[in-house]
Coordinates of C-alpha atoms and ligand atoms in Angstrom, one line a residue:
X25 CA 0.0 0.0 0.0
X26 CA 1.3 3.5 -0.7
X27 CA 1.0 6.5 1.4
X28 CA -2.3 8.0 0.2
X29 CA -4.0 4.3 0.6
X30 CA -7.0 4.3 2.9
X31 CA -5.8 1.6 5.9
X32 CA -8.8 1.9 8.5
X33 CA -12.2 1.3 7.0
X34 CA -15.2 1.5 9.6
X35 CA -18.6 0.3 8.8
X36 CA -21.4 1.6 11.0
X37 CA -24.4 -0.7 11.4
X38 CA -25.1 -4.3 10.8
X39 CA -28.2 -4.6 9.1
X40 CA -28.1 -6.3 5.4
X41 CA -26.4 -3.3 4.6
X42 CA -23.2 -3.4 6.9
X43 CA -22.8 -7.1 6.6
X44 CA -23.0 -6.7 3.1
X45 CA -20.1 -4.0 2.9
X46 CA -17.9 -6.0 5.3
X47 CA -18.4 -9.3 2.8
X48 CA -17.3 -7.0 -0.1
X49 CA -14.5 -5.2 1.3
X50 CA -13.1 -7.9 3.0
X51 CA -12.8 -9.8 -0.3
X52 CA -12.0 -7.5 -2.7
X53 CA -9.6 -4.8 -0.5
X54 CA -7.9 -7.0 1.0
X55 CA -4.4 -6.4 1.9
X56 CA -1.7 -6.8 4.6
X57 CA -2.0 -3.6 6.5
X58 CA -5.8 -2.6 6.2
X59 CA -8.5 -3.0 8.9
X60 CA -12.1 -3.5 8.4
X61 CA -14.0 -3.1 11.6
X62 CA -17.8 -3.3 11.6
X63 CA -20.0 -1.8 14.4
X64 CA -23.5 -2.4 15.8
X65 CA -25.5 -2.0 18.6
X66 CA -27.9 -5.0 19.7
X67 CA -29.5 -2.9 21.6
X68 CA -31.1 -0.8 18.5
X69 CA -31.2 -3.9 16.1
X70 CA -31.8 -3.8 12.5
X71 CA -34.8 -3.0 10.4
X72 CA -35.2 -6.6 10.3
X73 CA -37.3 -6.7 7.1
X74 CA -36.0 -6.7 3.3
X75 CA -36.7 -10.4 2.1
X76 CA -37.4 -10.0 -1.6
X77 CA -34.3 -9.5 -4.5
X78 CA -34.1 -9.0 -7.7
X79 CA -31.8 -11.0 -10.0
X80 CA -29.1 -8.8 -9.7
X81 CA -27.8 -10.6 -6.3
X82 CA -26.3 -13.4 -8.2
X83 CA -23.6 -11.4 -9.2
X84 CA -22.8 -10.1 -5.7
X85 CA -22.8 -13.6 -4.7
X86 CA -20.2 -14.0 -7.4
X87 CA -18.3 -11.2 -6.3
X88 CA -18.1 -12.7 -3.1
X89 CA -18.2 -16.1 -3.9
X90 CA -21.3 -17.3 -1.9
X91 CA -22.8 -20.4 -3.1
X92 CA -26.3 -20.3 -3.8
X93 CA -27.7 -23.4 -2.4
X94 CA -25.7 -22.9 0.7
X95 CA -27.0 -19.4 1.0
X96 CA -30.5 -20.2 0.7
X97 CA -30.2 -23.2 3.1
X98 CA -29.1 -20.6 5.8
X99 CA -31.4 -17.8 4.9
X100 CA -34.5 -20.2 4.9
X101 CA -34.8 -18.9 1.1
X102 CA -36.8 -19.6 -2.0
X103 CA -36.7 -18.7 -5.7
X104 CA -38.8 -15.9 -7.3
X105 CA -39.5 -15.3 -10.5
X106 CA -41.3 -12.1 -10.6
X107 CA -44.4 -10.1 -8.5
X108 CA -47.6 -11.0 -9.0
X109 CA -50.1 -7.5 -8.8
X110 CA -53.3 -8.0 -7.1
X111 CA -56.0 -5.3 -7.8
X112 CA -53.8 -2.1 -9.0
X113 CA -55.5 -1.2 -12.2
X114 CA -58.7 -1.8 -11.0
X115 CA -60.2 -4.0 -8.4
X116 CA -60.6 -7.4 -9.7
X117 CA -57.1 -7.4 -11.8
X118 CA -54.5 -9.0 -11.5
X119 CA -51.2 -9.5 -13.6
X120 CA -47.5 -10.6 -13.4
X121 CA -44.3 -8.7 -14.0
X122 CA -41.8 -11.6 -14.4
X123 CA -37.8 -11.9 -14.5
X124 CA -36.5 -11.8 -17.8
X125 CA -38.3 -11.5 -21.5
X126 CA -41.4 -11.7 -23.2
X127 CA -40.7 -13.9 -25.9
X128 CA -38.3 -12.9 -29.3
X129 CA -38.0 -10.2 -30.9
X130 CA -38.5 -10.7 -34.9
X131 CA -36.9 -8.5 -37.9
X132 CA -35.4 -6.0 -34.9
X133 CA -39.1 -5.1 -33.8
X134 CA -39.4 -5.5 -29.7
X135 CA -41.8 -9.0 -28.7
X136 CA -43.9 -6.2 -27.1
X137 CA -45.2 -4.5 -30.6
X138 CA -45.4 -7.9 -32.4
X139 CA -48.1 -8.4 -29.2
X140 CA -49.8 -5.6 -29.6
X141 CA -50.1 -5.6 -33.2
X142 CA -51.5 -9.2 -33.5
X143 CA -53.9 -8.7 -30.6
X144 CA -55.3 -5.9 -32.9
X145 CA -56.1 -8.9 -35.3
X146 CA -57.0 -11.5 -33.1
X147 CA -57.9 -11.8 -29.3
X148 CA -54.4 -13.0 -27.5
X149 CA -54.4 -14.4 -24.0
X150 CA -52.4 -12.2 -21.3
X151 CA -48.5 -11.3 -22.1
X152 CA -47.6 -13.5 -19.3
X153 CA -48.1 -16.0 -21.7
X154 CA -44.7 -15.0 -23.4
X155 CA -42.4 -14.8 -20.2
X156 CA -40.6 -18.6 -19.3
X157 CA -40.5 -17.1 -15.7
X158 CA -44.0 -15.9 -15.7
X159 CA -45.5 -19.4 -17.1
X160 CA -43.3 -21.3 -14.5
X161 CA -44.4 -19.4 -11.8
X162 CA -47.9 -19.7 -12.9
X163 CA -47.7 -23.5 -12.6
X164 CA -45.6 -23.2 -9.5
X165 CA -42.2 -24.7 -11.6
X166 CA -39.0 -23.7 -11.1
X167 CA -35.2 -25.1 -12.4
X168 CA -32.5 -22.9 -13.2
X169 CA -31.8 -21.8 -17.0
X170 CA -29.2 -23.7 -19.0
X171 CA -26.4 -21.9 -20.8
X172 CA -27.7 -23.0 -24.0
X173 CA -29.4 -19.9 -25.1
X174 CA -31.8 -21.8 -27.9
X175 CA -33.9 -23.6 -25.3
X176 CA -36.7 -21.3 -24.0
X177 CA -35.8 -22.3 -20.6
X178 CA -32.4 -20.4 -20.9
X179 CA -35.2 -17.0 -20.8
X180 CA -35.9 -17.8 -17.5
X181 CA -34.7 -15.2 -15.1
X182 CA -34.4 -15.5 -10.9
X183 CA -33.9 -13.8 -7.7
X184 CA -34.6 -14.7 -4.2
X185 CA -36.7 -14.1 -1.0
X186 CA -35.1 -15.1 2.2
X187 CA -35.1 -14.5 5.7
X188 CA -33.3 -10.7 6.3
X189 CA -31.6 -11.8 9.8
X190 CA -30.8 -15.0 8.4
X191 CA -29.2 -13.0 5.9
X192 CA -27.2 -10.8 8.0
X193 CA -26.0 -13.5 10.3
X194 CA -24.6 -15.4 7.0
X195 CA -22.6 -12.2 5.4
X196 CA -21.7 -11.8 9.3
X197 CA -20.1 -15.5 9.4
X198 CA -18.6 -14.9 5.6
X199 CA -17.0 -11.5 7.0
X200 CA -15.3 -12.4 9.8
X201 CA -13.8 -15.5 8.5
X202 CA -12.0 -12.8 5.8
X203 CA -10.8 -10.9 8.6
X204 CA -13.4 -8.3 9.7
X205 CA -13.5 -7.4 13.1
X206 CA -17.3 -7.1 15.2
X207 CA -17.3 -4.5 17.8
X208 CA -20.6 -4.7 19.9
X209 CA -22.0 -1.5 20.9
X210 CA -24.1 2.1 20.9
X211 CA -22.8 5.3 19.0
X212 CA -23.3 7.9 20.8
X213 CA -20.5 10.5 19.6
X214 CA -18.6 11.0 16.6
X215 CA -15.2 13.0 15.9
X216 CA -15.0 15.5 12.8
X217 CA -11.6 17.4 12.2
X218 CA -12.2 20.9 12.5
X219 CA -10.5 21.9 9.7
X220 CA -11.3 18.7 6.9
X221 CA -14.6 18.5 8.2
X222 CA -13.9 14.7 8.4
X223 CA -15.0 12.4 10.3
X224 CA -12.2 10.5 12.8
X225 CA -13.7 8.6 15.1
X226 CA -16.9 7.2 16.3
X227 CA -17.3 6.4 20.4
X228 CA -19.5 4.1 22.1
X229 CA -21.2 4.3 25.2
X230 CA -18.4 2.1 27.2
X231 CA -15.9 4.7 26.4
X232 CA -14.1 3.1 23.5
X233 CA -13.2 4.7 20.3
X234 CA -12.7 3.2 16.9
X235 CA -10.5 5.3 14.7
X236 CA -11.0 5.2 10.8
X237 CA -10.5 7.3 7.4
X238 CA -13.2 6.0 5.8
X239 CA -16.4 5.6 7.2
X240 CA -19.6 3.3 5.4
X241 CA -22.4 5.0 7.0
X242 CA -25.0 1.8 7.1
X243 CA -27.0 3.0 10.5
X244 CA -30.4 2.7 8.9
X245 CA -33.3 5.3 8.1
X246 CA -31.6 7.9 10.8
X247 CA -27.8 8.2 9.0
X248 CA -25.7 8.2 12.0
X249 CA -23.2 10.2 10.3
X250 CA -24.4 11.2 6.7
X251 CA -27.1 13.3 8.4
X252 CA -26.8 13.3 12.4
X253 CA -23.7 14.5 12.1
X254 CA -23.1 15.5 8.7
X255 CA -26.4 17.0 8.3
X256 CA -26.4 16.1 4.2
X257 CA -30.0 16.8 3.6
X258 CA -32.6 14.6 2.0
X259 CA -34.8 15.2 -0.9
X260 CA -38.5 13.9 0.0
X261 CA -39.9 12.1 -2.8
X262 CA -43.5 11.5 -0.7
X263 CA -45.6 13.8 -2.7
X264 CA -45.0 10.7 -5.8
X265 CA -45.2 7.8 -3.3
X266 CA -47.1 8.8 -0.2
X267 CA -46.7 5.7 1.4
X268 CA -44.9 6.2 4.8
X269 CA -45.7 3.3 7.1
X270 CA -45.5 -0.4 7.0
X271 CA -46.8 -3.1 9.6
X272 CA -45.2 -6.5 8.6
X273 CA -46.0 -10.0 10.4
X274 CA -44.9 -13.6 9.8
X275 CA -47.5 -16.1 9.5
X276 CA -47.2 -20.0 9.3
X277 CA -46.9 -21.4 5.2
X278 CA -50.8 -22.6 4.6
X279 CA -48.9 -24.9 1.7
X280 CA -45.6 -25.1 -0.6
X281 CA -44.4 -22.0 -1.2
X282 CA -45.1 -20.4 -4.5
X283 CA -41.8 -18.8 -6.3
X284 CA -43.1 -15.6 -6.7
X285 CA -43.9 -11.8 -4.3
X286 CA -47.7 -11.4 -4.5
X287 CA -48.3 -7.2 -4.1
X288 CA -51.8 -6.5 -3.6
X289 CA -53.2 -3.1 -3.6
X290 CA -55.4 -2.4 -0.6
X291 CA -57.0 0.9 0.6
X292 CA -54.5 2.9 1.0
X293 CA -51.4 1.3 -0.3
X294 CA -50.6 -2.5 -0.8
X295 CA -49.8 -5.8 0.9
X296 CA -46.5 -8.2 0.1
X297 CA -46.5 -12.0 0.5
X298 CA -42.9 -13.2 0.4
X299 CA -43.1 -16.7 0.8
X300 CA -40.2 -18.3 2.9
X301 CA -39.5 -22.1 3.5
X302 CA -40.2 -22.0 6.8
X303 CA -43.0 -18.6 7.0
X304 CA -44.5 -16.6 4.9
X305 CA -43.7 -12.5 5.4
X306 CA -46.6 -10.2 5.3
X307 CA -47.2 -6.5 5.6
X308 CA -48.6 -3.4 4.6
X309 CA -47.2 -0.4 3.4
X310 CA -49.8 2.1 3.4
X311 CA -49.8 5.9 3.2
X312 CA -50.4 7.2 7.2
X313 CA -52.5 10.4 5.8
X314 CA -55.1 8.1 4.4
X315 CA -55.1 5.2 6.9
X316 CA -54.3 5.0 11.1
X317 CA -52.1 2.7 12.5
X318 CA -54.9 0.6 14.1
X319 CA -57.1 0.1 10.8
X320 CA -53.5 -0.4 8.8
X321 CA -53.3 -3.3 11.4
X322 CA -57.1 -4.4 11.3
X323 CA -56.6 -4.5 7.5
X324 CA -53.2 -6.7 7.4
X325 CA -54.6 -9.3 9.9
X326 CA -57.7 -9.8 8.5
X327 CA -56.0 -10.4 5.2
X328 CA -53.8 -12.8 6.0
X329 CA -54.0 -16.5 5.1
X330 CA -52.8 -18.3 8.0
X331 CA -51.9 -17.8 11.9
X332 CA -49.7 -14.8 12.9
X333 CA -46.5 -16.4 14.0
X334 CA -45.7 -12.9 16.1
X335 CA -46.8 -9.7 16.9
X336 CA -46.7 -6.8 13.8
X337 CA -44.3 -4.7 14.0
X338 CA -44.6 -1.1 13.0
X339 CA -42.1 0.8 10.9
X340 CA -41.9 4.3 9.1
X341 CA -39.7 5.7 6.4
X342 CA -39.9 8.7 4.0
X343 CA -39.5 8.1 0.2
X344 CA -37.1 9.7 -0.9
X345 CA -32.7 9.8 -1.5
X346 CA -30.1 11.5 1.0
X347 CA -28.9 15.0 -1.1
X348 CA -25.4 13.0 -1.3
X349 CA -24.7 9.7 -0.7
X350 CA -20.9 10.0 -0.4
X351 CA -19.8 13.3 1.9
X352 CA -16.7 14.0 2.8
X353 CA -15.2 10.2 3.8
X354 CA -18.4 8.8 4.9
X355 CA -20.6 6.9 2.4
X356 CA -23.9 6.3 3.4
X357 CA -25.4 2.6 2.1
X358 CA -28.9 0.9 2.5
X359 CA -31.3 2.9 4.3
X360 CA -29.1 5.6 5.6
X361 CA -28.9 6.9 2.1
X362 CA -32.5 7.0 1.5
X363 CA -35.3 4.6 0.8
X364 CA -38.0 4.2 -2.2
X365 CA -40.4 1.6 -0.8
X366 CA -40.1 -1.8 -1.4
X367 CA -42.9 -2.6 -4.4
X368 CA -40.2 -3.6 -6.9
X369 CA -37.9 -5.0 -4.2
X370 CA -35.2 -2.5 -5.3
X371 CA -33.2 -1.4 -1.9
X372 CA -31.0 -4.3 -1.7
X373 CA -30.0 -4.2 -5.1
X374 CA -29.2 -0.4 -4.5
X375 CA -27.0 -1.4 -1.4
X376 CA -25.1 -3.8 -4.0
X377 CA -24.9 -1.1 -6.5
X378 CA -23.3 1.2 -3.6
X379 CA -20.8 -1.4 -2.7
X380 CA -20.1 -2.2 -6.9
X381 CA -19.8 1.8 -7.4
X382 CA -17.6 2.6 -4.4
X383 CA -15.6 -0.8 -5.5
X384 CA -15.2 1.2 -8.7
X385 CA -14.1 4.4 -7.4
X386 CA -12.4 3.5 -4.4
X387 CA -10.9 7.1 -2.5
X388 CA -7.7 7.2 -1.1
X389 CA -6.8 9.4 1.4
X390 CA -6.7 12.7 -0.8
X391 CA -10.1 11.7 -1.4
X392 CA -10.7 13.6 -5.0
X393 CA -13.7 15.0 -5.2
X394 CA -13.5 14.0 -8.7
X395 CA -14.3 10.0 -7.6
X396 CA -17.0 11.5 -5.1
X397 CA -18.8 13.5 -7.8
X398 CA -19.1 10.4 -10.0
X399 CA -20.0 8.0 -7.3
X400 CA -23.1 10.4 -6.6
X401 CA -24.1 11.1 -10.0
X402 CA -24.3 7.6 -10.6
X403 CA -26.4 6.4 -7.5
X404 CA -28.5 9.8 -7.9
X405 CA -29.1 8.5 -11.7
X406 CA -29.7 4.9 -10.5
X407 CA -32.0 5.8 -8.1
X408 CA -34.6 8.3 -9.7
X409 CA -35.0 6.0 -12.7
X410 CA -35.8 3.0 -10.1
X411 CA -37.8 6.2 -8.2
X412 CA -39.8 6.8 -11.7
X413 CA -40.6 3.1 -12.6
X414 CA -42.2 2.7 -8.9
X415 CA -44.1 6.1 -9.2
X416 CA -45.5 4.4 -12.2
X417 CA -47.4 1.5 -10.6
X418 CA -49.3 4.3 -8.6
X419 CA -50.1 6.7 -11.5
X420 CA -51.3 4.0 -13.9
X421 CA -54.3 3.1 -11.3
X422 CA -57.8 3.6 -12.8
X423 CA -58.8 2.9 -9.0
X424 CA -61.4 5.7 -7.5
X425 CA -62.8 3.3 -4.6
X426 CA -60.3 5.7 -1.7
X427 CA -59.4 9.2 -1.4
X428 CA -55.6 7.2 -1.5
X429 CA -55.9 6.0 -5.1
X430 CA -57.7 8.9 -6.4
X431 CA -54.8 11.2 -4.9
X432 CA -52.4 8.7 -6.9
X433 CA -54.3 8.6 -10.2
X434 CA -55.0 12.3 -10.7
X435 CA -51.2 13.0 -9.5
X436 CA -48.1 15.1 -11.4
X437 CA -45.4 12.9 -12.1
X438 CA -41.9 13.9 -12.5
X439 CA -41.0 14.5 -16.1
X440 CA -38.9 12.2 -16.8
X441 CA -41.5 9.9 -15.9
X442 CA -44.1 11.8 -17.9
X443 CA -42.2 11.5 -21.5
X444 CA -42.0 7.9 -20.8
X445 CA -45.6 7.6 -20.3
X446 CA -47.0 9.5 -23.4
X447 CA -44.2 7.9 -25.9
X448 CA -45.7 4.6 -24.9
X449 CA -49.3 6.0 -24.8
X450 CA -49.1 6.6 -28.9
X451 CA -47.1 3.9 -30.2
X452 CA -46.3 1.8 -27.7
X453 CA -42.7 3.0 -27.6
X454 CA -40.1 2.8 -24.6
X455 CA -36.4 3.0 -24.5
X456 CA -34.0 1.8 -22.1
X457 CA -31.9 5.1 -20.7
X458 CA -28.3 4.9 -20.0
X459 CA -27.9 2.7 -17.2
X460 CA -31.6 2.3 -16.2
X461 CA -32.1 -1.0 -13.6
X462 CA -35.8 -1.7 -15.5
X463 CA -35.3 -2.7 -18.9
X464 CA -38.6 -2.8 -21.7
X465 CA -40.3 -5.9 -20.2
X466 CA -40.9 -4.5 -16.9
X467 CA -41.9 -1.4 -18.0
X468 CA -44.3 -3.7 -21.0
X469 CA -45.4 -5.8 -18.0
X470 CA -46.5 -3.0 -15.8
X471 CA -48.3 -0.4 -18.5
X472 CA -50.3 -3.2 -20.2
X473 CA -50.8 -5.1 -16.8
X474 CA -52.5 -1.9 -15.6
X475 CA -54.6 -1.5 -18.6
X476 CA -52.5 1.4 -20.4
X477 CA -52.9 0.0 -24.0
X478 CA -51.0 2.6 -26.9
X479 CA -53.2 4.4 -29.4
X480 CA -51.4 3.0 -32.8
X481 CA -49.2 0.0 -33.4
X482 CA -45.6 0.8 -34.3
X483 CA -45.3 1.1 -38.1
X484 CA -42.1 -1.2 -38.1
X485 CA -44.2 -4.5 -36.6
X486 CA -47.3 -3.5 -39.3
X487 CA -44.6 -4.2 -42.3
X488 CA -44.6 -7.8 -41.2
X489 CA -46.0 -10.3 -42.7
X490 CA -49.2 -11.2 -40.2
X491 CA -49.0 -14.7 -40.5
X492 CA -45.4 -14.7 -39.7
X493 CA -46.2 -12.9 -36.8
X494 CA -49.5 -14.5 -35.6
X495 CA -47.3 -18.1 -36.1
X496 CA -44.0 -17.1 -34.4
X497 CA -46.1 -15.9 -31.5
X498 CA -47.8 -19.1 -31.2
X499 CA -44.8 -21.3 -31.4
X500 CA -43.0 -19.1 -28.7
X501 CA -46.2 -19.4 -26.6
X502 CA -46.4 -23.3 -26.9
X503 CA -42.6 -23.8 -26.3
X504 CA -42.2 -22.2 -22.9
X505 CA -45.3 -23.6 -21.7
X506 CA -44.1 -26.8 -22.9
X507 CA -41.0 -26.6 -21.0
X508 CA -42.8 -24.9 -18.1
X509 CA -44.8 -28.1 -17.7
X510 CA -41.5 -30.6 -17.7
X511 CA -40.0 -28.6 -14.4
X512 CA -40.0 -29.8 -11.4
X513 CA -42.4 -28.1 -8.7
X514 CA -40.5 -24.9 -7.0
X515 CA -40.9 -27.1 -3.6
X516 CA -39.2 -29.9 -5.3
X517 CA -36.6 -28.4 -6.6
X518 CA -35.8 -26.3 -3.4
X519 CA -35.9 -29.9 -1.2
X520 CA -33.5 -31.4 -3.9
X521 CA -31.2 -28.2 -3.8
X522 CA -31.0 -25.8 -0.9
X523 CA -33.3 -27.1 2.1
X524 CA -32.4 -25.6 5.1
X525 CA -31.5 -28.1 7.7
X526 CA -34.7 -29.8 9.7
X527 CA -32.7 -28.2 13.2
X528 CA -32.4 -24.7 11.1
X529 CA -32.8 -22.0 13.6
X530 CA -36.6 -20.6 12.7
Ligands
FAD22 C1 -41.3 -2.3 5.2 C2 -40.1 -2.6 4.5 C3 -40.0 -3.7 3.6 C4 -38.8 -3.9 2.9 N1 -38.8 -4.9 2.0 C5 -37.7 -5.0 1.2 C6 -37.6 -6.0 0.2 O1 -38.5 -6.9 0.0 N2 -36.5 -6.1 -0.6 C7 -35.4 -5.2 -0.4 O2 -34.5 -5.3 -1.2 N3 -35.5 -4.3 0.6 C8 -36.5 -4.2 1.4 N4 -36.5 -3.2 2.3 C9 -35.3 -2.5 2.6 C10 -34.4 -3.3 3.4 O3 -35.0 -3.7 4.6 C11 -33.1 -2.6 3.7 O4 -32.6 -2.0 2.6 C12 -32.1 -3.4 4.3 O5 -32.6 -4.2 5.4 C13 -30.9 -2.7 4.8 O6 -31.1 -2.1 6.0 P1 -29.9 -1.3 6.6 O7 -28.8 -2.3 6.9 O8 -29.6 -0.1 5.8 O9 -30.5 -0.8 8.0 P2 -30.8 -1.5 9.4 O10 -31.3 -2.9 9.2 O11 -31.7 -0.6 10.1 O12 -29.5 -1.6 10.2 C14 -28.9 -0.5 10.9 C15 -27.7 -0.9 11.7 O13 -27.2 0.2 12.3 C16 -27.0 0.0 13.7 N5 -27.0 1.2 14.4 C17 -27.9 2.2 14.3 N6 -27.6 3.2 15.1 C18 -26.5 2.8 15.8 C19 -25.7 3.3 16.9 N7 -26.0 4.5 17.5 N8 -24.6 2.6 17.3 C20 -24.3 1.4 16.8 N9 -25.0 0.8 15.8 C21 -26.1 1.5 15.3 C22 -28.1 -1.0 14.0 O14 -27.8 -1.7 15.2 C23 -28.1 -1.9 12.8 O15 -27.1 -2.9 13.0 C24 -37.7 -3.0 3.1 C25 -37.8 -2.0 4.0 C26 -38.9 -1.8 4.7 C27 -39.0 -0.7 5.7

C-alpha cells in the first residue's frame, strides 16, 4: 500500500447493509496492512425486514463467492421469478411482471409490438403468456436456466426471497472469517476534524473509540453520520409515493411456497407476501395520511391466510434519497442513504450497486472530489430511474374506490416519468436510458398489466408479414409452456437443492 492508501475502513451498522459492505471489502480490499471493523449496537437492532431480490444478487454472490444453495439453506430462502399484482388497475385485476423476457423479438421489432399488433387482429391471452418465468411461476415450476441460449428455458430469469436476519448472520459469518472485526455497541459521539470537516472517530457508550479514514455509513433510516452528524439533507420524494408506514408480520406457510412476491393493492397502499420455507412474510405499506395505524393493522390481519407467528411490527420511512450519498469520507449505504419503498424489491440491489460503485471508485486518502462526484451522480441516476418506474405503478391506477388511489391517479409525475408515459401512450414506444435498472419488459409488463394500451401499433411490426407474426407468436407461446410443464415443482426443486436443515434456527 502506498502513502495515500486508505488503511482503516469503519462500517457503521449491521443490518443487510453493513454485513454486506464488510463481505465485499473484505474480499476484494484485502491487503496486509488494512483494517475493516464493523459496528452495531444490539441494543437498537436492525430494520429486520427486506426479504425480496431481484436478480441482480447473483452477481454479488459471485463477487463474493457465496454459493447459492448454501446461501439459501441458511437464509431459509426460495426462488422468485417475478411479482404477482393484485388489484392495482382496478379491483378485480390482476397481472405478473416476471424476470426476464417476453418472448423474441422478430426482424429487430421488440416481442412487445409484435403483441400488440396481433392482438389488434385476433384476441391473445395475457402477455404473461410469453415470459418462461411468468408461465413457470404460474404452474408453480422452477429449475435454473441452462447456458444454451436456444432452449426457452435459458429466458428464465431468478432472484430470491429469504429470511433478512438470516441473511445478515450469514454475510456476518462470511465477513469475519475474511478478517473483519465485530465490535458490539451504541454510537453515541462521533469525531469531525475541524478543519477537513472529516470524520475520525466514532465512540461508544463504554468509552471506547474506533478510529478510521473512511467511514460506510450503514446506521439505517436515521444516518448516524451522513445526516446526524453531517447534516447532508434529504430530498423527499413523498408527494410521488405517499406511502410512509409499513406493519409486517410472519405467519405460518398454509402450503408449498409459491416462487413468486404477490403485491396486492389495498385501501390505502398495498400488501407483500414473500413466501419463505419455513414462513410466509406479510405487511402493509400504506400511506399514514389516508389510513391509522390501528385500521393499517385491522386491515393486514384480516387479510392474511394463516396464523400470525408474532406480533406486527410497525415501521416508518420517507420516500425519498439522502442529497449525497458519499460526503466527505463517509458513504452512506442501505437505508441511511434513503429509501424508495419496497414494491419492486429495489433497496438491496441499490446497497449492492453502492458497494459495486464505491468498489469502482475506491478514495484514497486525498479523497478527490473527482471520484465522489461520479460516485453520486451515478447512485442519484440509479436511483430516480428506479424512483420513476415505482411512481409508475401508482399513477397508472384507474382505481377511484379511496381518497388514497384517487390522490395517486389524478397526480403530477416527474417528467422524466411523464415523456415515458405519453411515448408509450401513442405507439407503444419505450427506450431503455443509460444505465436504467428496469429494462422494456418491466416497463411492458406493468403499462399493459395496468390496462394502459397505446393508441397505434408501431409502423415497423405492421410491415410484417401477419401470419409470420401471428405463427411465431404461437410457437413461442407453446414452447415455454411446454418446458414450463416438464419442471419440477418450486418445492421440489428447493428440497432437492437448498433445504435448510430440519434443526435450522426458525
Ligand atoms: C417495510 C419494508 C420492507 C422492505 N422490503 C424489502 C424487500 O423486500 N427487498 C429489499 O431489497 N429491501 C426491502 N426493504 C429495505 C431493506 O430492509 C433494507 O434495505 C435493508 O434491510 C438494509 O437495511 P440497513 O442495513 O440499511 O439498516 P438496518 O437494518 O436498520 O441496520 C442498521 C444498523 O445500524 C446499527 N446502528 C444504528 N444506530 C447505531 C448506533 N448509534 N450505534 C451502533 N449501531 C447503530 C443498528 O444496530 C443496525 O445494525 C424493506 C424495508 C422496509 C422498511
Amino acid at each position: 500500500m502506498n502513502d495515500h492508501a486508505i488503511r482503516r475502513i469503519v462500517i457503521v451498522g449491521g443490518g443487510t447493509a453493513g454485513w454486506m459492505a464488510a463481505v465485499a471489502f473484505s474480499r476484494r480490499l484485502a491487503v496486509a496492512g488494512r483494517e475493516i471493523t464493523l459496528v452495531e449496537s444490539d441494543e437498537i437492532g436492525t430494520v429486520g425486514v427486506g426479504e425480496a431480490t431481484i436478480p441482480h444478487l447473483a452477481a454479488f454472490n459471485d463477487m463474493a463467492g457465496i454459493n447459492e444453495d448454501e446461501f439459501l439453506a441458511a437464509c431459509q430462502g426460495t426462488f422468485k421469478l417475478g411479482i404477482e399484482f393484485v388489484d392495482w388497475g382496478e379491483t378485480g385485476e390482476r397481472y405478473f411482471h416476471p424476470f426476464g423476457p417476453h418472448g423474441h423479438d422478430l426482424r429487430g421489432v421488440h416481442f412487445h409490438q409484435l403483441y400488440l399488433t396481433e392482438a389488434q387482429r385476433r384476441p391473445l391471452p395475457d402477455i404473461r403468456e410469453w415470459s418462461m418465468s411468468a408461465v413457470a411461476a404460474s404452474l408453480d415450476r422452477f429449475a435454473r436456466p441452462p447456458p444454451d441460449a436456444r432452449l426457452p428455458l435459458s429466458q428464465l430469469a431468478y432472484a430470491f426471497h429469504f429470511d433478512a436476519s438470516l441473511y445478515a448472520r450469514f454475510l456476518r459469518g462470511r465477513a469475519e472469517a475474511q478478517g473483519v472485526s465485530r465490535m458490539e455497541g451504541k454510537i453515541v459521539d462521533v469525531q469531525v476534524d475541524d478543519v477537513s470537516c472529516y470524520v475520525t472517530s466514532v465512540t461508544l457508550a463504554d468509552g471506547r473509540s474506533i478510529e478510521g479514514e473512511l467511514f460506510i455509513d450503514c446506521s439505517g433510516f436515521r444516518g448516524l453520520l451522513i445526516e446526524e452528524k453531517m447534516g447532508t439533507g434529504y430530498e423527499d420524494w413523498s408527494r410521488w409515493l405517499p406511502c410512509d408506514r409499513a406493519v409486517a408480520v410472519p405467519t405460518s406457510l398454509a402450503r408449498p411456497p409459491e416462487p413468486y412476491v404477490r403485491c396486492t393493492a389495498r385501501s390505502a397502499g398495498w400488501q407483500w407476501r414473500i413466501p419463505l420455507q419455513h414462513r410466509m412474510g406479510n405487511g402493509l405499506v400504506y400511506s399514514s395520511a389516508h389510513l391509522g395505524r390501528e385500521k393499517a393493522e385491522e386491515e393486514l390481519l384480516s387479510n392474511l391466510e394463516s396464523d400470525p407467528k408474532a406480533p406486527p411490527r410497525h415501521l416508518s420511512f420517507t420516500a425519498g434519497r439522502r442529497k449525497l450519498a458519499w460526503n466527505a469520507n463517509v458513504v452512506s449505504l442501505g437505508l441511511a442513504s434513503g429509501f424508495i419503498e419496497p414494491l419492486e424489491s429495489t433497496s438491496i440491489h441499490l446497497i449492492q450497486m453502492g458497494i459495486t460503485k464505491l468498489l469502482a471508485l475506491f478514495p484514497d486518502k486525498r479523497f478527490s472530489h473527482v471520484e465522489r462526484d461520479e460516485y453520486n451522480r451515478q447512485v442519484q441516476d440509479l436511483t430516480e430511474d428506479i424512483r420513476d418506474f415505482i411512481i409508475l405503478h401508482y399513477k397508472a391506477t384507474r382505481r377511484s374506490d379511496s381518497e388514497f388511489w384517487n390522490y395517486c391517479r389524478t397526480m403530477d409525475v416527474p417528467d422524466s416519468l411523464a415523456s415515458k408515459l405519453e411515448l408509450w401512450r401513442t405507439k407503444g414506444r419505450v427506450f431503455r436510458e443509460g444505465r436504467e435498472l428496469f429494462a422494456t419488459p418491466s416497463w411492458v409488463a406493468v403499462l399493459l398489466g395496468q390496462g394502459i394500451v397505446p393508441e397505434e401499433q408501431e409502423p415497423t411490426a405492421e410491415a410484417i408479414d401477419p401470419a409470420l407474426i401471428s405463427d411465431a407468436l404461437e410457437k413461442m407461446r407453446l414452447s415455454y409452456r411446454h418446458m414450463a410443464e416438464h419442471m419440477p415443482t418450486h418445492a421440489d426443486f428447493i428440497k432437492q437443492a437448498c433445504a435448510a436443515p430440519a434443526d435450522a434456527v426458525p
